[in-house]
GROMACS .gro file of C-alpha atoms in nm:
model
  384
    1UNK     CA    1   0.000   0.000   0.000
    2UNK     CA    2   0.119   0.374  -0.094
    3UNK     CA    3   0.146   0.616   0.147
    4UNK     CA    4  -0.009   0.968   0.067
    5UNK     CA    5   0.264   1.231   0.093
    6UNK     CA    6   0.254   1.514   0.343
    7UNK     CA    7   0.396   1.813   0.232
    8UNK     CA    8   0.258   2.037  -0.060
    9UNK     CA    9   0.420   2.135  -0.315
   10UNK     CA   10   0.660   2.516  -0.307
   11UNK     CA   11   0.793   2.785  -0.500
   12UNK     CA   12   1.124   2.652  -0.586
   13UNK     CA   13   1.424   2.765  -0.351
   14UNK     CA   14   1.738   2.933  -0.478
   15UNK     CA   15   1.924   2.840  -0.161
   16UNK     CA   16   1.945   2.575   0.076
   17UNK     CA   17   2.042   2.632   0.452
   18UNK     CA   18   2.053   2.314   0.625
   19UNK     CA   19   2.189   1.987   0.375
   20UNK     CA   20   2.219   1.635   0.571
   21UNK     CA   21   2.213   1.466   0.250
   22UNK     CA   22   2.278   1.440  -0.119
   23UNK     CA   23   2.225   1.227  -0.404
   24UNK     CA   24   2.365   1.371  -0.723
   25UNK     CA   25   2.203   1.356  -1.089
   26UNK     CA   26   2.264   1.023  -1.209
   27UNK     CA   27   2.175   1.136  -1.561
   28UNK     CA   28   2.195   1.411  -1.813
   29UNK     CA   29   1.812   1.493  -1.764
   30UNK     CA   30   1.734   1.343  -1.421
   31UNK     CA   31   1.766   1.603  -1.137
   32UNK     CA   32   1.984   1.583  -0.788
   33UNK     CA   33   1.814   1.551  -0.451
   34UNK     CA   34   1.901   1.693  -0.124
   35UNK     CA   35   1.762   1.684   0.238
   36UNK     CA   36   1.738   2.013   0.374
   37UNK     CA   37   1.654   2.016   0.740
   38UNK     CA   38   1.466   1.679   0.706
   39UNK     CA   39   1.255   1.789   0.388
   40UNK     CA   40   1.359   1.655   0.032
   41UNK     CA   41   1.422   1.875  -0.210
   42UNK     CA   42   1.505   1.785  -0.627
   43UNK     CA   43   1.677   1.992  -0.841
   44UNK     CA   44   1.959   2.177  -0.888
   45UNK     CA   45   2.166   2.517  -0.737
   46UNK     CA   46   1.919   2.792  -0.787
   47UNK     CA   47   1.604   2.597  -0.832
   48UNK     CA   48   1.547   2.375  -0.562
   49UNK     CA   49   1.166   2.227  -0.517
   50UNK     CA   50   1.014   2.060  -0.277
   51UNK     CA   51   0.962   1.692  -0.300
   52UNK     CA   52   0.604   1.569  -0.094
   53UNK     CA   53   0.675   1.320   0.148
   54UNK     CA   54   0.546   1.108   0.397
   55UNK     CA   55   0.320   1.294   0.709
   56UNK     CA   56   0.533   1.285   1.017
   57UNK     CA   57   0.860   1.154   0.844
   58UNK     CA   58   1.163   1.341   0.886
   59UNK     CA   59   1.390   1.279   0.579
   60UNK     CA   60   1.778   1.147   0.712
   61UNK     CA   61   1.854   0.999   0.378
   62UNK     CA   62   1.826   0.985   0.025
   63UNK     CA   63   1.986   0.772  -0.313
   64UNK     CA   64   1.894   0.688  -0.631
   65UNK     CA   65   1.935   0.431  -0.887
   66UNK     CA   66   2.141   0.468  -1.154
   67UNK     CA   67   1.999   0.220  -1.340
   68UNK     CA   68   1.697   0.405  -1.341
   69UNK     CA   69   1.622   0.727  -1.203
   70UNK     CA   70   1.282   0.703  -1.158
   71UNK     CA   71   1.324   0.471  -0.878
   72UNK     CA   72   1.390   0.687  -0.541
   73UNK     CA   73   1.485   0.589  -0.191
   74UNK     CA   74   1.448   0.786   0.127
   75UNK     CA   75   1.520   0.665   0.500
   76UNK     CA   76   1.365   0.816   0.748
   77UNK     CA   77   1.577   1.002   1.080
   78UNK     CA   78   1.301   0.913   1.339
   79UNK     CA   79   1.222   0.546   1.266
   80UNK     CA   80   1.378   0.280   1.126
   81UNK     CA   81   1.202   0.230   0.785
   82UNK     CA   82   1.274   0.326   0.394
   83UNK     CA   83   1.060   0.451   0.197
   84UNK     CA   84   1.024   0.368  -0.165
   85UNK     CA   85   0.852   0.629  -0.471
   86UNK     CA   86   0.857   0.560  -0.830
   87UNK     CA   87   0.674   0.925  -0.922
   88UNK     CA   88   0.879   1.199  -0.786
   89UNK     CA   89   0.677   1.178  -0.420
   90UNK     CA   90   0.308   1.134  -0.526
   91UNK     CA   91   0.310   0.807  -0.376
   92UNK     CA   92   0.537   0.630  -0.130
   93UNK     CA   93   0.585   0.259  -0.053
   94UNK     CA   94   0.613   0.210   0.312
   95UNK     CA   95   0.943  -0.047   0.436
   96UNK     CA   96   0.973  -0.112   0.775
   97UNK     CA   97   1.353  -0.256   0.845
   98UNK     CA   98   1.226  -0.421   1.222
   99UNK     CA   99   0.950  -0.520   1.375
  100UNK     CA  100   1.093  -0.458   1.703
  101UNK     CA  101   0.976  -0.113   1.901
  102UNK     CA  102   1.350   0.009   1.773
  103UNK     CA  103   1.411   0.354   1.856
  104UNK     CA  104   1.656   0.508   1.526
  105UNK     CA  105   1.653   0.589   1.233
  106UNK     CA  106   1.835   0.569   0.905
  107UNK     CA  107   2.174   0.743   0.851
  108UNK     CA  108   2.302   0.665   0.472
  109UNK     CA  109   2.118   0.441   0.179
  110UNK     CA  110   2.347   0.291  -0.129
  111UNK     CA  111   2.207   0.121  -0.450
  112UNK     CA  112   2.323  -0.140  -0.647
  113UNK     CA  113   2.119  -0.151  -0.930
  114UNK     CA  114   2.271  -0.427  -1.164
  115UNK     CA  115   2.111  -0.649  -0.871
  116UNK     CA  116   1.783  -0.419  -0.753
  117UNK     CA  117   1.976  -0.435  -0.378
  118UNK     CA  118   1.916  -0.154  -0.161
  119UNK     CA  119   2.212  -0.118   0.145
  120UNK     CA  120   2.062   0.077   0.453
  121UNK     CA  121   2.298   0.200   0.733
  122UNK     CA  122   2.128   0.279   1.104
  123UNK     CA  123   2.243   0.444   1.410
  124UNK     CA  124   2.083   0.276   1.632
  125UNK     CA  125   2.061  -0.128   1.460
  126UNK     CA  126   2.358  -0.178   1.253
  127UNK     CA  127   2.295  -0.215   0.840
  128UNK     CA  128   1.993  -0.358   0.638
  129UNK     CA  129   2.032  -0.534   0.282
  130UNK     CA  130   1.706  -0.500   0.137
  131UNK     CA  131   1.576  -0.660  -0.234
  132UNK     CA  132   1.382  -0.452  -0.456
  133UNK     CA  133   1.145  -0.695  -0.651
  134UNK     CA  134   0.876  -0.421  -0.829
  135UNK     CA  135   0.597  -0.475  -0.694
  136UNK     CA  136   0.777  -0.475  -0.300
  137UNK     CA  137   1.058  -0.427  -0.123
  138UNK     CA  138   1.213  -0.742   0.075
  139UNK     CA  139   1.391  -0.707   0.360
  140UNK     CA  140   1.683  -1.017   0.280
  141UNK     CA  141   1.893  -0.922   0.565
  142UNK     CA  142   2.057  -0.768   0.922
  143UNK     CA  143   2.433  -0.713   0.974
  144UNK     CA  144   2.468  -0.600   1.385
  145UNK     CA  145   2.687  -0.362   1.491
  146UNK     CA  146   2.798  -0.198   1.811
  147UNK     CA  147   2.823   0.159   1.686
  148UNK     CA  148   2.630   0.389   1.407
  149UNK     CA  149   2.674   0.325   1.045
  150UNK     CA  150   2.825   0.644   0.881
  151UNK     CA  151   2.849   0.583   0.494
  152UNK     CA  152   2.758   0.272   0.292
  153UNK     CA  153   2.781   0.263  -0.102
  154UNK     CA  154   2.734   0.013  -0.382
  155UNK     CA  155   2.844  -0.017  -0.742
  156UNK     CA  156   2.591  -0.101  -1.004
  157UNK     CA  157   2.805  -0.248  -1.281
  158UNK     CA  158   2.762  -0.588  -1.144
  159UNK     CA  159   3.081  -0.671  -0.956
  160UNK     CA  160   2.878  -0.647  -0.655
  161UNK     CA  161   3.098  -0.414  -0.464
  162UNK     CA  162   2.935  -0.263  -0.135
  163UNK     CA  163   3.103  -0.083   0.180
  164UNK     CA  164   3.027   0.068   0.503
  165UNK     CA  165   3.199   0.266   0.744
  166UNK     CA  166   3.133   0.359   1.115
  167UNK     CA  167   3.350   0.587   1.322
  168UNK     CA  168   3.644   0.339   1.340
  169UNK     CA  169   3.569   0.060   1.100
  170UNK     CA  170   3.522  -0.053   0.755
  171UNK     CA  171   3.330  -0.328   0.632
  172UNK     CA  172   3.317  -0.559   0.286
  173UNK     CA  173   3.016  -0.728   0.150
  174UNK     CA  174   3.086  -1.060   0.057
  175UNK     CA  175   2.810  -1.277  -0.119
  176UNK     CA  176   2.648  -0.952  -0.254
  177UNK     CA  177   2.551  -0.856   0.072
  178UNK     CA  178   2.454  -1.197   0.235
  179UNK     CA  179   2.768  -1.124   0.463
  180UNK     CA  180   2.996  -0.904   0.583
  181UNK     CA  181   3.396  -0.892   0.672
  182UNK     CA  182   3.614  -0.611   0.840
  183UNK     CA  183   3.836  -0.451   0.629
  184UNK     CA  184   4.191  -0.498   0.821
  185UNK     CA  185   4.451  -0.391   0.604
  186UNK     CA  186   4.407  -0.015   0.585
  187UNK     CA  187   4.651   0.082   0.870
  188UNK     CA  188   4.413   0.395   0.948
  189UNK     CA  189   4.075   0.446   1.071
  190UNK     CA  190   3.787   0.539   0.781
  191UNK     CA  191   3.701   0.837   0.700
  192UNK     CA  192   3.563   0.899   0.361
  193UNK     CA  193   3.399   0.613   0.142
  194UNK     CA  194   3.321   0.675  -0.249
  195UNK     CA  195   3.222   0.415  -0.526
  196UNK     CA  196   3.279   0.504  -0.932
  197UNK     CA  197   3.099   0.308  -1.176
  198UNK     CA  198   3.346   0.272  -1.387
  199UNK     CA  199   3.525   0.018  -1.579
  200UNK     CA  200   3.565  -0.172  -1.380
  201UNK     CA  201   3.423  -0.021  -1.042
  202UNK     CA  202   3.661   0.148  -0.827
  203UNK     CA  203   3.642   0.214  -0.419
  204UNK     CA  204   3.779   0.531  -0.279
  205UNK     CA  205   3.882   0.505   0.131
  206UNK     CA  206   3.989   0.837   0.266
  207UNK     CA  207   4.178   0.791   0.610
  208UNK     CA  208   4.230   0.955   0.869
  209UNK     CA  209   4.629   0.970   0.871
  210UNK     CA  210   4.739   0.808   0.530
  211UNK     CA  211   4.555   0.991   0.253
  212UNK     CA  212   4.323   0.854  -0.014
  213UNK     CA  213   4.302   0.467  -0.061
  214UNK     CA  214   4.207   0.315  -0.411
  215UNK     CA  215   4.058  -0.052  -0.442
  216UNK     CA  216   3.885  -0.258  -0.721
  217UNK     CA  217   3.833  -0.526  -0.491
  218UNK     CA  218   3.850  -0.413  -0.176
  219UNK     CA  219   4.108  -0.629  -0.068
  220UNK     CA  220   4.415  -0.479  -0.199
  221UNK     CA  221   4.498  -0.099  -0.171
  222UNK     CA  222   4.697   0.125  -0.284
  223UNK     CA  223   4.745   0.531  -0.241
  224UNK     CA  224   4.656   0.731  -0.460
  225UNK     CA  225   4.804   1.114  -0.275
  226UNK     CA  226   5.027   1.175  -0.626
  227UNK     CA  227   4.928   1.568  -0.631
  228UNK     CA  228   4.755   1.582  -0.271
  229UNK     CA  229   5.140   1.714  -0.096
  230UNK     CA  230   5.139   1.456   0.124
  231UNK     CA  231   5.500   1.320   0.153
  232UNK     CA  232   5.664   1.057   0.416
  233UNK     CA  233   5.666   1.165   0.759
  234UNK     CA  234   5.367   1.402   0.699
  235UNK     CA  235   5.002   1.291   0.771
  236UNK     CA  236   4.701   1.374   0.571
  237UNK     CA  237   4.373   1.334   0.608
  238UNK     CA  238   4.077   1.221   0.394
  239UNK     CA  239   3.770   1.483   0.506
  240UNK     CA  240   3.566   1.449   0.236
  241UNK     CA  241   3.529   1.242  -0.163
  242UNK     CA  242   3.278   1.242  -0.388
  243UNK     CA  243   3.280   1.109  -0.747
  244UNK     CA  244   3.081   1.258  -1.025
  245UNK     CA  245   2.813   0.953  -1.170
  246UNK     CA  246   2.824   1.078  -1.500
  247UNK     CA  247   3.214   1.089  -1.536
  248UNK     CA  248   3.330   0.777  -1.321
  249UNK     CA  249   3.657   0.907  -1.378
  250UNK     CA  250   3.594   1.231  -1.210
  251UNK     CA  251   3.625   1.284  -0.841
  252UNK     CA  252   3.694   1.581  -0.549
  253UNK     CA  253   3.850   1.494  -0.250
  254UNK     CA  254   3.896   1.758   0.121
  255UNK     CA  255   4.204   1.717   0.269
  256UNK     CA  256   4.367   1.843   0.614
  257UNK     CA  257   4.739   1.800   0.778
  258UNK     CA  258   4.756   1.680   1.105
  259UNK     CA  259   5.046   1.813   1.333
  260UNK     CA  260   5.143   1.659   1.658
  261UNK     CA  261   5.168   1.341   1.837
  262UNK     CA  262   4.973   1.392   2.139
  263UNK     CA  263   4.759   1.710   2.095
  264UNK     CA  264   4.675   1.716   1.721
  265UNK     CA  265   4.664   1.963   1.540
  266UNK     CA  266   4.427   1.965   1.215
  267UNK     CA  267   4.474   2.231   0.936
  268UNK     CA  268   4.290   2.235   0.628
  269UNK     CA  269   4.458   2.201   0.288
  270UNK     CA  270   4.151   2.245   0.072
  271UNK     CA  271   4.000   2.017  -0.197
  272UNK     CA  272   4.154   1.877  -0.519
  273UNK     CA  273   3.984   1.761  -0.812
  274UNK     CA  274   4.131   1.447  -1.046
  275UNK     CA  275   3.994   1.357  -1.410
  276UNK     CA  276   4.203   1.067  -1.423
  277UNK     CA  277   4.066   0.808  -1.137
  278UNK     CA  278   4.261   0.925  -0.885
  279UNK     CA  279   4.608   0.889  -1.057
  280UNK     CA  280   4.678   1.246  -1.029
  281UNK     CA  281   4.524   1.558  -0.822
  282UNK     CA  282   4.495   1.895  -0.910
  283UNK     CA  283   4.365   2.192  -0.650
  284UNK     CA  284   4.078   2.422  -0.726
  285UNK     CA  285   4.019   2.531  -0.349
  286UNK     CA  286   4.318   2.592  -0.127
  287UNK     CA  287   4.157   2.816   0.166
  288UNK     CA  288   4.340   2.728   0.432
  289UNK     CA  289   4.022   2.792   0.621
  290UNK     CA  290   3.815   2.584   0.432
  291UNK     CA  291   3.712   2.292   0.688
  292UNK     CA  292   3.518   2.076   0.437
  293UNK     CA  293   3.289   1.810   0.577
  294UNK     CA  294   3.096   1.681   0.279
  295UNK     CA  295   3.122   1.748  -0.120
  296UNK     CA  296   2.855   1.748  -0.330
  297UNK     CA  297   2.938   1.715  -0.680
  298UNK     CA  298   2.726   1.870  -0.988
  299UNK     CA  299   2.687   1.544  -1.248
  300UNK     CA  300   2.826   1.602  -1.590
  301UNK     CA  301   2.979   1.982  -1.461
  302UNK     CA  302   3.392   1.924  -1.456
  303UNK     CA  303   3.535   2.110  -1.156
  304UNK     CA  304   3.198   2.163  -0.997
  305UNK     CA  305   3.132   2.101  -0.614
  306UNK     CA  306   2.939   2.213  -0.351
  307UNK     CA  307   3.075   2.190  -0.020
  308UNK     CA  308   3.001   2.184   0.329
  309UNK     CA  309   3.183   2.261   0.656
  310UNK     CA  310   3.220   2.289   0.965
  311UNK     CA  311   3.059   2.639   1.011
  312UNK     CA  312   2.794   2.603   0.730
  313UNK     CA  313   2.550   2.348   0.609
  314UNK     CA  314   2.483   2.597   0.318
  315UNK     CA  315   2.615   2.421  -0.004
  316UNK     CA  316   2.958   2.681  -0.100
  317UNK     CA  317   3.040   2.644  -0.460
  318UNK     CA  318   3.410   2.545  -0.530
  319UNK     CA  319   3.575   2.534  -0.894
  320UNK     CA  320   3.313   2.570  -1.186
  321UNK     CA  321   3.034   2.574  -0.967
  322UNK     CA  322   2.759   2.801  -1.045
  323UNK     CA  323   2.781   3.094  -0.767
  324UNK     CA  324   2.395   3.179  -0.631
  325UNK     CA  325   2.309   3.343  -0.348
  326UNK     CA  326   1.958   3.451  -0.225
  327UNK     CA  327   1.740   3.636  -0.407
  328UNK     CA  328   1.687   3.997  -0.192
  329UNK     CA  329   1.313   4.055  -0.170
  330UNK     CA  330   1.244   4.442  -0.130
  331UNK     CA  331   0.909   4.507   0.082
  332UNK     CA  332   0.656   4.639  -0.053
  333UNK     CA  333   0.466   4.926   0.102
  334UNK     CA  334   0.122   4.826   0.227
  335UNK     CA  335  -0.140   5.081   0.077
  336UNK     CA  336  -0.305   5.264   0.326
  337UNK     CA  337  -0.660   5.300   0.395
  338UNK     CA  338  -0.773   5.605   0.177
  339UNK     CA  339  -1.046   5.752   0.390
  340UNK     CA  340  -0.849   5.710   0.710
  341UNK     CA  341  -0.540   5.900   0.518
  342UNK     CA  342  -0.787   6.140   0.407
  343UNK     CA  343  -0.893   6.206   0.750
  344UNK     CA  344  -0.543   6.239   0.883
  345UNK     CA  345  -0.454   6.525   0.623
  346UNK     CA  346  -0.771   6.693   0.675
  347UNK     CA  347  -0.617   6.691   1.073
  348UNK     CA  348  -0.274   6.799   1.017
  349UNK     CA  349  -0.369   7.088   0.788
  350UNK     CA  350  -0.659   7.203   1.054
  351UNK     CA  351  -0.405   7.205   1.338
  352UNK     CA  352  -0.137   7.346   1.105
  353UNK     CA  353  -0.399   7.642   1.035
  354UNK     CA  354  -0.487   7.725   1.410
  355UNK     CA  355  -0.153   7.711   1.520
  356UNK     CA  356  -0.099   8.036   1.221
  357UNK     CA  357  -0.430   8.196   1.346
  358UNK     CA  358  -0.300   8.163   1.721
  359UNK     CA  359   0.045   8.301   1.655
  360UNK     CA  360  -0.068   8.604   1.432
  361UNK     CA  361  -0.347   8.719   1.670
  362UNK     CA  362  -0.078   8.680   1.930
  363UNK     CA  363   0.182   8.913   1.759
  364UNK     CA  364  -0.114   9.132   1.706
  365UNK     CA  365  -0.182   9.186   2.080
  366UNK     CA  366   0.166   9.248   2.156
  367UNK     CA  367   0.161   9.493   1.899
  368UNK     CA  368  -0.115   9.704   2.033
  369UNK     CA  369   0.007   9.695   2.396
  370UNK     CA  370   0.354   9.743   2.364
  371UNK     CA  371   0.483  10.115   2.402
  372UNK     CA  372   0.661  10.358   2.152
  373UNK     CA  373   0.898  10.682   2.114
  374UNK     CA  374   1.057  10.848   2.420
  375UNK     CA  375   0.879  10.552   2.723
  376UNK     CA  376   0.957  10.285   2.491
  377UNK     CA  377   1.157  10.045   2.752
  378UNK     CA  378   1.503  10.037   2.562
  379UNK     CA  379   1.501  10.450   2.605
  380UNK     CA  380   1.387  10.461   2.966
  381UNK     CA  381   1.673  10.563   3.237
  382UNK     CA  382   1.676  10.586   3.587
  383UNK     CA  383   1.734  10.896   3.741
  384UNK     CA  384   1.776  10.986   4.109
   0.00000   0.00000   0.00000
């Protein structure tokens, strides 16, 4: 059964304020999606619109499927359920992940499309695979874990390459999803995940002391820093990645230094853009300032990113990235009543009229009693 959506429809949005989550354009004429303080919005910088949703469901999570766009996925921040719409929000298919009185609620979604899989991290319950047969979506299956899931993400070329990452732990599905092993061999803790569908499908690991990570199987690594100035003895770390769906080869990637052994130090170096897969790294944001969190890459747009930091969850355009900022609405004077301004004029001019009549009758009156010639009081002297 479909459940009716909740909020109407908006004017479109130049801006948004408040972005938990992203799902670029996974084709040239299918939009992006972002959550904006737990509403959905599709689109694109400068015309945002609002996307109905469920009644009483705060949006924590969104993703789409490559394979076909007009399939989209949103997890919900207060309960542990999915939610499944196939016309842009008009109707949603209700999928509860537990039957259990759970309290949660779903942090990331991933797709993998060649096998109609849907991954669903938690905070609260560990990570969901889920099968996506048409007509329903099954839940297949429950991997438990001791601390929030972060990021998960899923090819859909068919290799059957899926990942999540908590705070201090990443994870391989083997099996397509059936199970799950910890990933052992990265030396550093997780802190950025990223999938390209490319040929074949490549994993991106950002850490949190060694710099980028590249897989195709996620069992052997190797860095990929060549560009990123990260040299032995130095320590860089992995903020942010994002890859751009339409150009597999395309990705951005925030990086900071850390300095110190036992009170760190983290400065930002900025964020670097590669057209190559990660074989080489170019900058096109070196603010030292810049403390990127998340990047949010505009599909098909080379050198375009949004990002977010640690001061703003207002998408900041980086390298090609169209610039918009709000639109400045003037206000409008309200028209006043015209019989009550009428009255009011009428008022002002009566008082402004009395207050002439009262002053000239009152220079008048002085001028009648006030004496002349010889007496007049700047001639009079006292004599004695």
């Amino acid at each position: 059964t479909g459940e009716p959506a909740g909020a109407p429809a908006s004017t479109p949005r130049a801006v948004l304020h408040n972005v938990r989550a992203y799902s670029p354009a996974v084709s040239p004429d299918a939009p992006a999606y972002a959550v904006d303080g737990g509403a959905l919005y599709m689109g694109a910088p400068g015309a945002w619109t609002l996307v109905p949703t469920p009644q009483n469901v705060i949006v924590g999570a969104v993703a789409t499927d490559i394979t076909d766009p007009n399939v989209l996925y949103i997890g919900a921040a207060n309960e542990l359920a999915l939610y499944r719409t196939l016309d842009n929000g008009k109707n949603w298919l209700r999928v509860p992940l537990t039957d259990l009185p759970h309290l949660g609620g779903v942090t990331s979604l991933a797709v993998d499309g060649a096998q109609r899989l849907i991954y669903a991290g938690t905070d609260t319950a560990g990570l969901f695979r889920l099968r996506d047969v048409g007509s329903s979506v099954i839940l297949t299956g429950q991997l438990l874990l001791d601390e929030p899931v972060l990021q998960v993400v899923a090819d859909s070329t068919g290799a059957g390459l899926a990942f999540a990452r908590t705070e201090w732990k990443l994870y391989r599905a083997e099996n397509y999803g059936l199970t799950w092993v910890t990933v052992d061999n990265l030396h550093s803790a997780p802190t950025a995940l990223a999938i390209a569908n490319g040929t074949p499908a490549t994993v991106y690991v950002g850490t949190m002391d060694r710099g980028l990570l590249v897989s195709r199987d996620g069992l052997e690594w190797t860095l990929a820093n060549a560009g990123l100035n990260f040299v032995p003895g130095s320590r860089l770390q992995v903020n942010a990645i994002a890859v751009d769906p339409l150009q597999p080869d395309v990705l951005y990637v925030a990086t900071s230094f850390l300095y110190g052994s036992t009170m760190v130090r983290q400065s930002p170096a900025g964020v670097a853009m590669s057209t190559d897969g990660a074989q080489a790294w170019s900058p096109i944001h070196e603010a030292s300032n810049l403390a990127v969190t998340e990047l949010l890459p505009l599909s098909g747009l080379t050198g375009g990113v949004l990002a977010l930091t640690t001061d703003s969850r207002t998408p900041l355009a980086l390298g090609n990235a169209p610039l918009v900022e709000e639109p400045v609405v003037v206000a409008t004077p309200q028209p006043s009543t015209p019989g009550v301004t009428g009255l009011l004029a009428w008022i002002i001019a009566g008082l402004a009229a009395l207050a002439l009549v009262t002053a000239v009758a009152l220079d008048l009156r002085s001028r009648r009693t006030q004496p002349t010639g010889p007496l007049a009081p700047s001639a009079v002297r006292s004599e004695r």
